[in-house]
Coordinates of C-alpha atoms and ligand atoms in Angstrom, one line a residue:
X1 CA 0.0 0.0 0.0
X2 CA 1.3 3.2 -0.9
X3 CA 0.9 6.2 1.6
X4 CA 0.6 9.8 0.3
X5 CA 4.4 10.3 1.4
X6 CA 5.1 8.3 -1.2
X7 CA 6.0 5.6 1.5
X8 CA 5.6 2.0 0.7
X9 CA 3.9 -0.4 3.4
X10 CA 4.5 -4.1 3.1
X11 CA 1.9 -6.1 2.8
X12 CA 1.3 -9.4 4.3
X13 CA 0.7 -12.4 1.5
X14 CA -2.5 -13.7 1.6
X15 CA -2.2 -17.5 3.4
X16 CA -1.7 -20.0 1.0
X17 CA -5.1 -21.8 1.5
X18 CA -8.3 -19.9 3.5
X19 CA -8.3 -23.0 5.9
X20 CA -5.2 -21.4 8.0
X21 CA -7.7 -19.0 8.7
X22 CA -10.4 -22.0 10.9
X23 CA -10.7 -22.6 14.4
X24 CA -9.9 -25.6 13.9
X25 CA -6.4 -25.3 11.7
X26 CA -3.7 -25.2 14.7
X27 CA -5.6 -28.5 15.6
X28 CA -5.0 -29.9 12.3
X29 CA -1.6 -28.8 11.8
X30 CA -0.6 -30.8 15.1
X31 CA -2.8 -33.9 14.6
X32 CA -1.7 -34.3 10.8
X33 CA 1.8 -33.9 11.7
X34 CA 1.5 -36.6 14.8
X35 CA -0.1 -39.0 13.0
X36 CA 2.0 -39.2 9.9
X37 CA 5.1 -39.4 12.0
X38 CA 3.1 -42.7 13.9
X39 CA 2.3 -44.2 10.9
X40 CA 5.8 -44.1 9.6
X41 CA 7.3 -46.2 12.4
X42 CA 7.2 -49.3 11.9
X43 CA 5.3 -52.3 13.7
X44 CA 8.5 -54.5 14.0
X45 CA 10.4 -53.5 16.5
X46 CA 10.5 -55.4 19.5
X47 CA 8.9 -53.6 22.5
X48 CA 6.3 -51.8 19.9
X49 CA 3.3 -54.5 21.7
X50 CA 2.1 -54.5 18.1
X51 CA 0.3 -58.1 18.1
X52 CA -0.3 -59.4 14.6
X53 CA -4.5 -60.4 13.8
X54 CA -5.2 -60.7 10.9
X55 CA -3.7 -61.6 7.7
X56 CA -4.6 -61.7 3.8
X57 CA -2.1 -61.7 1.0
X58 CA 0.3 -58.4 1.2
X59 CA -2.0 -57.2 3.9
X60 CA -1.5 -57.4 7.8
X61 CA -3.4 -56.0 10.7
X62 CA -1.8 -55.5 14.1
X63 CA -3.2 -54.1 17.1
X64 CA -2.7 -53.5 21.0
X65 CA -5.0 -54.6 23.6
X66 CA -5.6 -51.5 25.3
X67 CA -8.7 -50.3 27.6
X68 CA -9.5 -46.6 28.9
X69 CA -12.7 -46.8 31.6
X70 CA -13.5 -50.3 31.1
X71 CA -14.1 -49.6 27.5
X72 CA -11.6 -51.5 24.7
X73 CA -9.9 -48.4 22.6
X74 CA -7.3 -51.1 20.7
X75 CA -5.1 -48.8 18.8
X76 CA -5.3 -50.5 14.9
X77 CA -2.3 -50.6 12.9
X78 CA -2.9 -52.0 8.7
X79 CA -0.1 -52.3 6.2
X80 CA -1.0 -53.3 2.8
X81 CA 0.8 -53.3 -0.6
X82 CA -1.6 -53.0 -4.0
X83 CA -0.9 -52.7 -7.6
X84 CA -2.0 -50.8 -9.9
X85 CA -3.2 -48.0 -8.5
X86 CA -1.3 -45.0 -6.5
X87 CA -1.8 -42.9 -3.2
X88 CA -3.1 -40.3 -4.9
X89 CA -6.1 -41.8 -6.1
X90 CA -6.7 -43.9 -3.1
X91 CA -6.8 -41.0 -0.9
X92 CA -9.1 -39.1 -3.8
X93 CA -11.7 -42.1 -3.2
X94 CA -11.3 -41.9 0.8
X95 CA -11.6 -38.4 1.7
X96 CA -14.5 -37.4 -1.4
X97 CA -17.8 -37.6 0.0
X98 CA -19.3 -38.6 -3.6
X99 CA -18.0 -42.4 -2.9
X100 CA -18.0 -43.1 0.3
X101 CA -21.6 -45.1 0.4
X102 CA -19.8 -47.2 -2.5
X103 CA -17.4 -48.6 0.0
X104 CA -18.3 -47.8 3.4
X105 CA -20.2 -51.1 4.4
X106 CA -20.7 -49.8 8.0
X107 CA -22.1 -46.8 7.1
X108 CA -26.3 -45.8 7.6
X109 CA -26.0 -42.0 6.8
X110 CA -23.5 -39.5 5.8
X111 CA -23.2 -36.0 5.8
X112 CA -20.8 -33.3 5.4
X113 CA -21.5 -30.3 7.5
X114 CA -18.4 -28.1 6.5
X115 CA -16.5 -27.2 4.3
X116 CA -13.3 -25.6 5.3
X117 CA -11.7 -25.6 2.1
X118 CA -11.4 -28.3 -0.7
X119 CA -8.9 -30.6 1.2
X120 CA -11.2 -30.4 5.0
X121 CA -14.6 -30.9 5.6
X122 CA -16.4 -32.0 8.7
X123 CA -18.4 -35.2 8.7
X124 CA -21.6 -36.6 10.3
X125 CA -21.9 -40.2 10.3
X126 CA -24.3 -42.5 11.8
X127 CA -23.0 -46.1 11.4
X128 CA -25.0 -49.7 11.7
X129 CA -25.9 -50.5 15.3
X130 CA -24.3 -53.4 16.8
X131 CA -26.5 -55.6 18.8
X132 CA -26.8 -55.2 21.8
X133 CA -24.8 -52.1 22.4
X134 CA -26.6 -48.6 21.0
X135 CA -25.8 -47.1 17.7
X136 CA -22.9 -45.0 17.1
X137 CA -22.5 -41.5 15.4
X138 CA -19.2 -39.6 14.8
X139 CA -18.3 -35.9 14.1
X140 CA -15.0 -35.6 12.5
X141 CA -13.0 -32.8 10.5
X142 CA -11.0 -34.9 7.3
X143 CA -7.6 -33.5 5.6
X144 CA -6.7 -34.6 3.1
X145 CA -2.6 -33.7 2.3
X146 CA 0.3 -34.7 -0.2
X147 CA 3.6 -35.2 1.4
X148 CA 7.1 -34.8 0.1
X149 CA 9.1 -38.2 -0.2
X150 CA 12.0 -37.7 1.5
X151 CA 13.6 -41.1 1.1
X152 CA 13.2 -40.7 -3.0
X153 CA 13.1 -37.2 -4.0
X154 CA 12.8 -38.8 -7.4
X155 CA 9.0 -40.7 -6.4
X156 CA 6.0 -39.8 -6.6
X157 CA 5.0 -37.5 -3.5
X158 CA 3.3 -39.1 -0.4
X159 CA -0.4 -38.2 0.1
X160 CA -2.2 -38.8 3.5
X161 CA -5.7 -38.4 4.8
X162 CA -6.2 -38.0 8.7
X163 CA -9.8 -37.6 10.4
X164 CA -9.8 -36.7 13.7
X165 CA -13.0 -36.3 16.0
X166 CA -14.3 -32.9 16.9
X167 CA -17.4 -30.9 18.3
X168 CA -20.0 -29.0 16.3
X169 CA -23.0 -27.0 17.6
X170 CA -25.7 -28.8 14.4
X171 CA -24.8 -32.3 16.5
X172 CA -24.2 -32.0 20.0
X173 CA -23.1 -35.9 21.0
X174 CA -25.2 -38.1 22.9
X175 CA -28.7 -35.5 22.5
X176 CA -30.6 -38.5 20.0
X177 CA -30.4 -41.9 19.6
X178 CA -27.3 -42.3 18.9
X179 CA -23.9 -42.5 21.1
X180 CA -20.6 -40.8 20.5
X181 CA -17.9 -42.6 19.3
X182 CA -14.3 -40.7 19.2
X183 CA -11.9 -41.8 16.7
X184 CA -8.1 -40.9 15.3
X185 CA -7.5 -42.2 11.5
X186 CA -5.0 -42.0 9.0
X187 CA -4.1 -43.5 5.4
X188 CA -1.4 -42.8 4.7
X189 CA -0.4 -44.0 0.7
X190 CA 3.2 -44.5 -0.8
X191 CA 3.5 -45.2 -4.5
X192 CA 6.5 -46.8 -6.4
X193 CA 6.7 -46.6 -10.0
X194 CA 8.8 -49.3 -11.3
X195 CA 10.9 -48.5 -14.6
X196 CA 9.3 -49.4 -17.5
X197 CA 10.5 -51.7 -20.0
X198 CA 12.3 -49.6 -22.6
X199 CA 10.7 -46.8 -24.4
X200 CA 7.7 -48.1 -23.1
X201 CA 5.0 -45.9 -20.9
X202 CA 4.6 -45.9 -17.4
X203 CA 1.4 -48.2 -17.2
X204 CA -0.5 -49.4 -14.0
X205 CA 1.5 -52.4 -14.0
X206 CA 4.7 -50.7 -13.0
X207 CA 2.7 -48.8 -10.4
X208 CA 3.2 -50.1 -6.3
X209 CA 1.1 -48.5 -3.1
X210 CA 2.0 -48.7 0.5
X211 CA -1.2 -48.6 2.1
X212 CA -0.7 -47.8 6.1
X213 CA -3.9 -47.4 8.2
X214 CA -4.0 -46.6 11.3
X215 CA -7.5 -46.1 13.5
X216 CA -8.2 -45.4 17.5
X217 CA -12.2 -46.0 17.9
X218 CA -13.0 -44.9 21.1
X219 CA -16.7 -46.6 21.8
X220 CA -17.7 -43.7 23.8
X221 CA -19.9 -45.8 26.3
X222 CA -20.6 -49.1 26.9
X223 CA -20.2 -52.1 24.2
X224 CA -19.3 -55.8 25.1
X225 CA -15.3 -55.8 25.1
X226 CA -16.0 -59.4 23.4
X227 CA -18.3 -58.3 20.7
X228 CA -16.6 -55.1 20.2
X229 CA -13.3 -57.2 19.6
X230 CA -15.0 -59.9 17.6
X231 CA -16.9 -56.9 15.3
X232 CA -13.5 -54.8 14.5
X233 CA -11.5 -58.4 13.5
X234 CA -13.6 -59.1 10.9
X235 CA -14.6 -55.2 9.7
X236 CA -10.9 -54.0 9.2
X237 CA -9.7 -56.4 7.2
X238 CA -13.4 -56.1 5.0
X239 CA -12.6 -52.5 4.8
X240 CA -9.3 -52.6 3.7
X241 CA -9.7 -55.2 0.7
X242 CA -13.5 -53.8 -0.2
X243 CA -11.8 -50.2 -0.3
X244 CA -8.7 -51.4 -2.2
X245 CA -10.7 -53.4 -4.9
X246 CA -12.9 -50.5 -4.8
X247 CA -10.4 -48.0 -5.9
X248 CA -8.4 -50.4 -8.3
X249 CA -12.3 -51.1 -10.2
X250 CA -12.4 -46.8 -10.3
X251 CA -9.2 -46.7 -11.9
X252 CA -8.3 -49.1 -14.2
X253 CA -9.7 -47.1 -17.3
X254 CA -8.6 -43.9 -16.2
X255 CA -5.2 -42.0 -16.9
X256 CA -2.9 -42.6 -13.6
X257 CA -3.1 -39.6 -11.2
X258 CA -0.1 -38.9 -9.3
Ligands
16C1 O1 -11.7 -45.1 8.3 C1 -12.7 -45.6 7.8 N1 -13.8 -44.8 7.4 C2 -13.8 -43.4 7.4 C3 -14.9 -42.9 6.6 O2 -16.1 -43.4 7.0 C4 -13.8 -42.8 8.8 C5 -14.8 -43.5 9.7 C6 -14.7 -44.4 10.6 C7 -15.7 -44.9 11.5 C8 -15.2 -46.1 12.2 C9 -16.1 -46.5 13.3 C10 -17.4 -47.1 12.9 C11 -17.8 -48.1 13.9 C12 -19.3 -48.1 14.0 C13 -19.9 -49.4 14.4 C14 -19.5 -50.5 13.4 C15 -20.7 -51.2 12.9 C16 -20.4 -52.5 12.3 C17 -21.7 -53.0 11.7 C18 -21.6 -54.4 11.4 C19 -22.9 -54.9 10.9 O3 -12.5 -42.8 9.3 C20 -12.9 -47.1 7.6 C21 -13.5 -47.7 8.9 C22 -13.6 -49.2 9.0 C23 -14.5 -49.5 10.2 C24 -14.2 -50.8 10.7 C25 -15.0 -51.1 12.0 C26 -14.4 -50.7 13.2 C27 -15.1 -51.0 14.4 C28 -14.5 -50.4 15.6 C29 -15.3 -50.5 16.9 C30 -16.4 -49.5 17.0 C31 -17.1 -49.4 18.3 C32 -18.6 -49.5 18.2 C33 -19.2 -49.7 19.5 C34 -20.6 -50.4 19.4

């Protein structure tokens, strides 16, 4: 801005995206930054308490036996490795709201009650009840993000979605039917591209994805600690292969989106 002295004021650049600008963004920063640095690590390593449960193919699900008020709250830890298809797209077909009843088999309803910008929104779900325990709802903001790749500054970049739980006046927990749960996510998606053979295109078959899910469901109130156990062993791994088949059947016939 230029004053009538002739003197030049600086002035600030506008923020990059008008999501630094929400509530909710210092939140973000910190959770987003948390949870991809936890999903990185690795499940080997002795003294991690990481317990192997379930296995399929490339995929294996870990988890720790943990309890907070009598309630189970297992931290879930999934690596997978698909073909075909890369990180990008995957976390395209996770965070958009357009295909989520396509793939989310626990799901009743689904609604978006923000948008913050075009990479975080604020979700409303209601999920299938589990008998005996009372249906669930969630209220969660989603970001979706793309990473550098710091171990090959040559790959493609790293793209992450994280949903954490949070509070918003339109859906106050426990006022209907429904009770609260509280949950941490994140995908996080790594993609190798193989050479090709010579002079030959990149095509989906030299295309690798390091799928790592990790999840922290908090029940919010009482649900059988057998039941609950005996429901998330059999709907983690149904999500991860539904989801992955899901997004390679989206993609096959579509150019490769990095
Ligand atoms: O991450 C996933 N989905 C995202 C988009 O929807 C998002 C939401 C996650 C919600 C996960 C909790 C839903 C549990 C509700 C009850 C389950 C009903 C099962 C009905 C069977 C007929 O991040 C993919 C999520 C994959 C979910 C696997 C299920 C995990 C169960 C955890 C235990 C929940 C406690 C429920 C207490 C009764």
């Amino acid at each position: 801005e230029r004053l009538k002295s002739g003197q030049v004021i600086p002035v600030t650049p506008p923020p990059t995206s008008p999501a630094t600008l929400h509530r909710l963004w210092p939140e973000i920063e910190k959770v987003v930054k948390q949870e991809v640095a936890m999903a990185k690590l690795g499940v080997g390593e002795s003294g991690t308490g990481w317990q192997l449960f379930a296995e399929d193919g490339e995929m294996r699900m870990y988890r720790r036996e943990e309890e907070v008020d009598g309630m189970v709250v297992d931290p879930l830890k999934a690596v997978h490795v698909v073909k075909g298809i890369t990180g990008r797209e995957l976390c395209h077909y996770f965070f958009n709201p357009q295909y989520r009843y396509d793939w989310e088999t626990t799901l009743e309803h689904m609604n978006v009650l923000e948008t913050i910008s075009e990479d975080t929104l604020i979700f409303h779900q209601t999920h299938k009840r589990i008998w005996p325990a009372s249906q669930r709802d969630v209220v969660f903001w989603s970001h979706l993000r793309r990473l550098p790749n710091d171990q090959d500054r040559d790959g493609p970049d790293i793209w992450t979605v994280v949903n954490n739980s949070t509070e918003h006046p339109d859906h106050p927990a426990n006022a209907g039917k429904c009770v609260r749960i509280f949950l941490t996510v994140c995908l996080l998606c790594q993609t190798r591209v193989d050479p090709p053979k010579a002079g030959a295109p990149v095509s989906r078959d030299d295309i690798t994805c390091k799928i790592t899910y990790c999840s922290v469901v908090n029940p919010g109130g009482w649900a059988p600690a057998s039941v609950l156990r005996a429901v998330y062993k059999r709907e983690y791994p149904k999500f991860l292969k539904r989801f992955t088949a899901y997004v390679k059947n989206q993609t096959k016939d579509k150019p490769i989106m990095y």
